[in-house]
PDB file of C-alpha atoms in Angstrom:
ATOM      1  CA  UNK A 111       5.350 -24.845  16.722  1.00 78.00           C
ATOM      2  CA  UNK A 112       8.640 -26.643  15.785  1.00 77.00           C
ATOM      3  CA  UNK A 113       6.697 -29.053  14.018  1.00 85.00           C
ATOM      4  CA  UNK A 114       4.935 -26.912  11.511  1.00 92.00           C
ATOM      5  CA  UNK A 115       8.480 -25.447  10.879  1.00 90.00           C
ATOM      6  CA  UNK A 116       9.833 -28.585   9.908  1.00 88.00           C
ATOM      7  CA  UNK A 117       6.885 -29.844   8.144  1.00 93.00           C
ATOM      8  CA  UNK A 118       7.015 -26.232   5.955  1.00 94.00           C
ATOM      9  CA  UNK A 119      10.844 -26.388   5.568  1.00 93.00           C
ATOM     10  CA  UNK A 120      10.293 -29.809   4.017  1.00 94.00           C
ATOM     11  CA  UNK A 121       7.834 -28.899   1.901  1.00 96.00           C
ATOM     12  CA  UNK A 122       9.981 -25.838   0.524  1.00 96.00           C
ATOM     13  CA  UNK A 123      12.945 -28.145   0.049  1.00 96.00           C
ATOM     14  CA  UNK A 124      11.058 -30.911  -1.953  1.00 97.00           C
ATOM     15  CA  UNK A 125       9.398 -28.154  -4.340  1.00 97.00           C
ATOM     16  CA  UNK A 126      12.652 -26.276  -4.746  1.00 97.00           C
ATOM     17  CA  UNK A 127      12.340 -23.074  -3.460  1.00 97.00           C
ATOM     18  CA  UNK A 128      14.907 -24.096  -0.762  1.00 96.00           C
ATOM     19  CA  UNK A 129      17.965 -25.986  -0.168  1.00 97.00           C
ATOM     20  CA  UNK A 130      20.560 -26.895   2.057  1.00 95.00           C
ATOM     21  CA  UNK A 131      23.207 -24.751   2.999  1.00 95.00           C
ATOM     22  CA  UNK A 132      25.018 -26.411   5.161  1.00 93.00           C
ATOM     23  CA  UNK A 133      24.511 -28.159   8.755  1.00 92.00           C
ATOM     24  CA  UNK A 134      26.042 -27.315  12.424  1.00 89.00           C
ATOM     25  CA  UNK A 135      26.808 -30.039  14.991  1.00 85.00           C
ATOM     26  CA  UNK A 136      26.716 -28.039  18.611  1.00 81.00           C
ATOM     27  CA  UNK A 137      25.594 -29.060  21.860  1.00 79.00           C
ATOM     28  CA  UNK A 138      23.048 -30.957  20.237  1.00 82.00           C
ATOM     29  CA  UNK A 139      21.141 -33.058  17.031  1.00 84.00           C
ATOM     30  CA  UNK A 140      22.669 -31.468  14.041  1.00 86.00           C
ATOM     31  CA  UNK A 141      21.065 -27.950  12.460  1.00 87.00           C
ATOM     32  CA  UNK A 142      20.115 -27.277   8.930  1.00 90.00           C
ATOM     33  CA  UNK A 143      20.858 -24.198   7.779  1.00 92.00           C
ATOM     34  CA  UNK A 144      18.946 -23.060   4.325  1.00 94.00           C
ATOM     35  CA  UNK A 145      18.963 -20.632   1.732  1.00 96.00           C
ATOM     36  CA  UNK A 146      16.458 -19.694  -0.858  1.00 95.00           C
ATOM     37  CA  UNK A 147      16.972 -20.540  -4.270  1.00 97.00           C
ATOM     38  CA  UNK A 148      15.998 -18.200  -7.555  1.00 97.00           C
ATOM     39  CA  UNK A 149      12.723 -20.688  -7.627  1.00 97.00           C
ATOM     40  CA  UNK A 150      12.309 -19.666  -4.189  1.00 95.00           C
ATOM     41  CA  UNK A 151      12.723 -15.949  -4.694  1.00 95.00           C
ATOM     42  CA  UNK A 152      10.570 -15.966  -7.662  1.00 96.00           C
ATOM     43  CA  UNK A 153       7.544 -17.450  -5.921  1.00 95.00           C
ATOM     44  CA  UNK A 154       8.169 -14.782  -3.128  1.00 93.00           C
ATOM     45  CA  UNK A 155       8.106 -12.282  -5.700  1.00 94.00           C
ATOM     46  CA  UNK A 156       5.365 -13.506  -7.681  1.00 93.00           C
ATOM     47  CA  UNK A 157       3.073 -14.068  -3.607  1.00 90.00           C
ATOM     48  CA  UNK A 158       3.938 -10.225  -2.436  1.00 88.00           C
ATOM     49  CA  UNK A 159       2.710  -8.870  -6.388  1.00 90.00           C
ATOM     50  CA  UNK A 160      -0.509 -10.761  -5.870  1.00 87.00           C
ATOM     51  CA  UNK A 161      -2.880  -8.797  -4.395  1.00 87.00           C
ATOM     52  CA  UNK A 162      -4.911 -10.351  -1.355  1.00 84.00           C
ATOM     53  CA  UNK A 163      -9.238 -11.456  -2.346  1.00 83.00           C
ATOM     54  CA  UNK A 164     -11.102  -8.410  -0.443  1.00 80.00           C
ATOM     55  CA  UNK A 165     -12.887 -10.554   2.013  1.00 76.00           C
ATOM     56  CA  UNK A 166     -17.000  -9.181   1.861  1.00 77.00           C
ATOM     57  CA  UNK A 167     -18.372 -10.958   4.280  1.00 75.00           C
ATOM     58  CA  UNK A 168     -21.142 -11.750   2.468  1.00 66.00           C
ATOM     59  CA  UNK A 169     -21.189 -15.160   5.291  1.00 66.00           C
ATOM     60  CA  UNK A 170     -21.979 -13.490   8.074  1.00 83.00           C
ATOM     61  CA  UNK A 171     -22.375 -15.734  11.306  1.00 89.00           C
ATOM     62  CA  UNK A 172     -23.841 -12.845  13.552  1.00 91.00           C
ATOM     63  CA  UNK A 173     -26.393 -11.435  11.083  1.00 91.00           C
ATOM     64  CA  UNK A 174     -27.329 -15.209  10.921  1.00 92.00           C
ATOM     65  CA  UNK A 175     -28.012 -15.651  15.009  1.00 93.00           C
ATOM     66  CA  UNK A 176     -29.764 -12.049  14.217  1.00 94.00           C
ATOM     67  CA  UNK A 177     -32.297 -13.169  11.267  1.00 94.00           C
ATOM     68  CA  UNK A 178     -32.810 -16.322  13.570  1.00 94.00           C
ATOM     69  CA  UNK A 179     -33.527 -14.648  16.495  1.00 94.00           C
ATOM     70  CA  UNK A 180     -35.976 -12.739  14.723  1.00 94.00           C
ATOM     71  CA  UNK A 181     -37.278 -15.844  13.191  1.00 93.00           C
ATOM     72  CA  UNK A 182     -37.586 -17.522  16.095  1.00 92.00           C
ATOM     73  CA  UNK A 183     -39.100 -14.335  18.190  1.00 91.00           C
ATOM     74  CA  UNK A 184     -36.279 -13.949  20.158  1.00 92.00           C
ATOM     75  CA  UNK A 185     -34.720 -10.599  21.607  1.00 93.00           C
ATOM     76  CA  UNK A 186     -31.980 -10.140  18.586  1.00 94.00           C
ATOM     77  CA  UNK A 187     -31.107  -6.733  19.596  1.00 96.00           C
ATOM     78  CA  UNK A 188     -29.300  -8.177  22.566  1.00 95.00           C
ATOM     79  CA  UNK A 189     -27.462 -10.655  20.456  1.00 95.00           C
ATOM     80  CA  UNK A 190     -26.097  -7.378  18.871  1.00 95.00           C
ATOM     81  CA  UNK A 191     -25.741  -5.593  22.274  1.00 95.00           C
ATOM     82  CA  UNK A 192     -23.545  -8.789  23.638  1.00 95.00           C
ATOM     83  CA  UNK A 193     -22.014  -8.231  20.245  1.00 94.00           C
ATOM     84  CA  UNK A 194     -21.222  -4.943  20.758  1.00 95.00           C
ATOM     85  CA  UNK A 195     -19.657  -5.344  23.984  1.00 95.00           C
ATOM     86  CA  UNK A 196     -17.295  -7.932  22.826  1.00 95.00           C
ATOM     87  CA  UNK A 197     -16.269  -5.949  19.895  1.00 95.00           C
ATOM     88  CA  UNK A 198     -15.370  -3.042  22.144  1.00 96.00           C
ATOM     89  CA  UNK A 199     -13.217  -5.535  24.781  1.00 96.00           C
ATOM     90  CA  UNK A 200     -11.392  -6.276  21.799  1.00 96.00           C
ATOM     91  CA  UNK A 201     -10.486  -2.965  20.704  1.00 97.00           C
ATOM     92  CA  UNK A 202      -9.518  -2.147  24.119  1.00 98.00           C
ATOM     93  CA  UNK A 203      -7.275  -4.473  24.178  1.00 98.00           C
ATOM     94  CA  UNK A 204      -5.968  -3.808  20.579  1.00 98.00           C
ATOM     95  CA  UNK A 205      -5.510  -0.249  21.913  1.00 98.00           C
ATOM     96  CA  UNK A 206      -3.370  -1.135  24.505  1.00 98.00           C
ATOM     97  CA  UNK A 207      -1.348  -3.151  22.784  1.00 97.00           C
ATOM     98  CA  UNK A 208      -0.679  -0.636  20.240  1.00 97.00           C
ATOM     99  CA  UNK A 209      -0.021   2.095  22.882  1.00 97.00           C
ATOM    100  CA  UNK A 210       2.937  -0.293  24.230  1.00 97.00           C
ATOM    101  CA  UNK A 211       4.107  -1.513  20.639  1.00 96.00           C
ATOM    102  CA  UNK A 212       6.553  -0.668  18.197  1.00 97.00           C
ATOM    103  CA  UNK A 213       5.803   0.331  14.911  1.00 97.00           C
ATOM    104  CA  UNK A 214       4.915  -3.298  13.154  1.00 97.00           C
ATOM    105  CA  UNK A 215       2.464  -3.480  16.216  1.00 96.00           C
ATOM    106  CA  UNK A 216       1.120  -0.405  15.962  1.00 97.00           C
ATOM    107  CA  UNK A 217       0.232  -1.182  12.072  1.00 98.00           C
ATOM    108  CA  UNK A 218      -1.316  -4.071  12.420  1.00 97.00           C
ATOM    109  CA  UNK A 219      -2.912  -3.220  15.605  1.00 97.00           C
ATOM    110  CA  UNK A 220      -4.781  -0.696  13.685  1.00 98.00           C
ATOM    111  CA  UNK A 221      -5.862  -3.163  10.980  1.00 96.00           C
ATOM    112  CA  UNK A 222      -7.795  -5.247  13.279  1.00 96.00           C
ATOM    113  CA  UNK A 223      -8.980  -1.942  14.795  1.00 97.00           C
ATOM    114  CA  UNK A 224     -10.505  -0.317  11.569  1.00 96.00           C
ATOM    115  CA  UNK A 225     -12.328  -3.861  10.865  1.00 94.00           C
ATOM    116  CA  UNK A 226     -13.904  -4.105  14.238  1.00 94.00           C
ATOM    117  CA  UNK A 227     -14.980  -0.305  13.658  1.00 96.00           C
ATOM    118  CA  UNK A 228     -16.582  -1.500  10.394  1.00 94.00           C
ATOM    119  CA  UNK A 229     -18.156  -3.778  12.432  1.00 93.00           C
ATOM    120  CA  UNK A 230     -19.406  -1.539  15.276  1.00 94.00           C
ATOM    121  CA  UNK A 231     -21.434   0.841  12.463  1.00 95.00           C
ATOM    122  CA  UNK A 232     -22.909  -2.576  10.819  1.00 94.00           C
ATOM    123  CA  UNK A 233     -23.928  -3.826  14.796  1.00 95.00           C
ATOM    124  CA  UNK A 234     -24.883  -0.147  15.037  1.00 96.00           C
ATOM    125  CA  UNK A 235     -27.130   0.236  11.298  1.00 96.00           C
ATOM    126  CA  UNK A 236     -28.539  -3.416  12.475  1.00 96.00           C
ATOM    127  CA  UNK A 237     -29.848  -2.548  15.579  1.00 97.00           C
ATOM    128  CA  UNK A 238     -31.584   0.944  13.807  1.00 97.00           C
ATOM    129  CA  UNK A 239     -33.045  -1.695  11.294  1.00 97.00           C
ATOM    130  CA  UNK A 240     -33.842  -4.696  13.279  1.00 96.00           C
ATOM    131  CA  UNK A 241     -37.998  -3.281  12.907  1.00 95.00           C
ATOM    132  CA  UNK A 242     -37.797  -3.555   9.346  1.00 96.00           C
ATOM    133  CA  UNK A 243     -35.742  -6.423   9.139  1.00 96.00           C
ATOM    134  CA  UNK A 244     -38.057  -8.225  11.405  1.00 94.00           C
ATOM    135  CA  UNK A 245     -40.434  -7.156   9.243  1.00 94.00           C
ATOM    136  CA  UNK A 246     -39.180  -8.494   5.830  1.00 95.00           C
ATOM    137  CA  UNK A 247     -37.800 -12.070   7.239  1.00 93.00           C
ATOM    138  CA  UNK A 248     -41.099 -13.049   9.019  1.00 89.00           C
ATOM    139  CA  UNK A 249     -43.431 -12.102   6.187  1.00 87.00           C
TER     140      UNK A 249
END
């Protein structure tokens, strides 16, 4: 959104990491043009050197609908069959998309692919569990 763009270029000029570099008239309301300065190249440095938190999901929303549903005697293993299902629409599409894309596609494509397979052999182990698990959380 053009908004967020201006909101963010604001924010990078007021903490110095850009500045003005001149502005165009045209056609129409003026243009700012920036450049980075060496505050801004350092933070962009110091952000691509940081490595990213591993994410363990430790929060799970669908193995909480599954411990309720087995709380609440409901059928969980078709929470994790709907679950399923959706999971594999997605990496359909995913698939597609990184049959048709170019190489930055076809990367990231397969990022979102290799998590949803994690996924898949978690809804998979679940499912091969949900006796014992049923077990354990309605003792």
């Amino acid at each position: 959104h053009y908004g967020q763009v201006y909101s963010t270029m604001s924010r990078l000029l007021k903490n110095g990491l850009v500045e003005v570099d001149g502005i165009e008239s045209g056609g129409g309301p003026e243009r700012k043009r920036y450049a980075i300065t060496e505050a801004g190249v350092t933070d962009v440095e110091r952000w691509l050197a940081t490595p990213e938190k591993p994410e363990p999901y430790l929060q799970s929303t669908l193995y909480t609908k599954v411990v309720l549903a087995l709380l609440t005697s409901r059928d969980a293993a078709d929470i994790l069959d709907t679950q399923r299902s959706e999971h594999l629409r997605s990496m359909r599409i995913l698939t597609d998309r990184k049959r048709k894309g170019d190489l930055a596609d076809q990367l990231i494509c397969d990022h979102a692919l290799f998590h949803l397979e994690a996924d898949l052999r978690w809804l998979e182990l679940t499912a091969a569990r949900l006796d014992r698990l049923r077990e354990a959380v309605t003792r």
